[in-house]
Tab-separated table of C-alpha atoms in Angstrom:
chain	number	residue	atom	x	y	z
C	1	MET	CA	-20.082	-13.651	15.951
C	2	ARG	CA	-17.039	-15.728	15.700
C	3	GLN	CA	-16.759	-15.866	19.260
C	4	GLU	CA	-20.379	-17.196	19.631
C	5	TYR	CA	-19.785	-19.391	17.505
C	6	VAL	CA	-16.830	-21.646	18.715
C	7	LYS	CA	-19.078	-21.377	22.279
C	8	GLU	CA	-21.748	-22.542	20.180
C	9	HIS	CA	-19.283	-25.517	18.858
C	10	LEU	CA	-16.076	-25.817	20.846
C	11	GLU	CA	-17.575	-28.562	23.369
C	12	ASP	CA	-19.363	-30.632	21.123
C	13	GLN	CA	-16.632	-30.813	18.501
C	14	PHE	CA	-14.743	-31.767	21.635
C	15	ASP	CA	-17.106	-33.798	22.843
C	16	ASN	CA	-16.945	-35.714	18.924
C	17	ILE	CA	-13.087	-35.715	19.334
C	18	HIS	CA	-13.083	-37.298	23.067
C	19	ASP	CA	-15.728	-39.560	21.847
C	20	GLU	CA	-14.133	-41.154	18.849
C	21	TRP	CA	-10.418	-41.335	21.535
C	22	GLU	CA	-12.714	-43.099	23.904
C	23	LYS	CA	-12.995	-45.995	21.332
C	24	LEU	CA	-10.064	-45.874	19.215
C	25	LYS	CA	-8.503	-46.878	22.843
C	26	GLU	CA	-10.971	-49.042	23.480
C	27	GLU	CA	-9.799	-51.046	20.223
C	28	PHE	CA	-6.402	-50.705	20.737
C	29	LEU	CA	-6.642	-52.460	24.351
C	30	ALA	CA	-8.103	-54.701	22.839
C	31	HIS	CA	-5.824	-55.417	20.437
C	32	LYS	CA	-3.882	-55.646	22.884
C	33	THR	CA	-4.973	-58.075	25.023
C	34	GLN	CA	-5.214	-60.166	21.554
C	35	ALA	CA	-1.998	-60.452	20.653
C	36	HIS	CA	-1.042	-60.955	24.053
C	37	THR	CA	-3.673	-63.648	24.660
C	38	GLU	CA	-2.022	-64.821	21.645
C	39	TRP	CA	1.127	-65.200	23.245
C	40	GLU	CA	0.854	-66.937	25.468
C	41	LYS	CA	-0.884	-69.758	23.590
C	42	GLN	CA	2.085	-69.673	21.975
C	43	LYS	CA	5.122	-69.486	24.053
C	44	LYS	CA	2.778	-72.477	26.104
C	45	ASP	CA	2.563	-74.890	23.257
C	46	TYR	CA	6.459	-74.351	22.158
C	47	GLU	CA	7.434	-74.389	25.437
C	48	VAL	CA	5.350	-78.698	24.943
C	49	PHE	CA	6.991	-79.121	21.971
C	50	LYS	CA	9.921	-78.191	23.607
C	51	SER	CA	9.674	-80.521	26.655
C	52	ASN	CA	8.236	-82.857	23.800
C	53	ALA	CA	11.347	-83.132	22.122
C	54	ASN	CA	13.113	-83.211	24.622
C	55	ASN	CA	11.840	-85.777	26.045
C	56	GLU	CA	12.340	-88.430	22.764
C	57	TYR	CA	15.838	-87.160	22.846
C	58	LEU	CA	16.241	-89.101	26.137
C	59	LEU	CA	14.661	-91.659	24.948
C	60	GLY	CA	16.086	-92.712	22.167
C	61	SER	CA	19.553	-91.775	23.104
């Protein structure tokens, strides 16, 4: 009976676990992409700030 139960339920359990893993993977990738996008924006903002500060320093000299 145990083997029969396993045969009947193993594939369903695997499919459920695999689906959950796929969902978590997609959430992780979306978060990773969002974090990278935010980092790129902050980097660009910093470069603009640095350039402006440098220009103000040069003009003030």
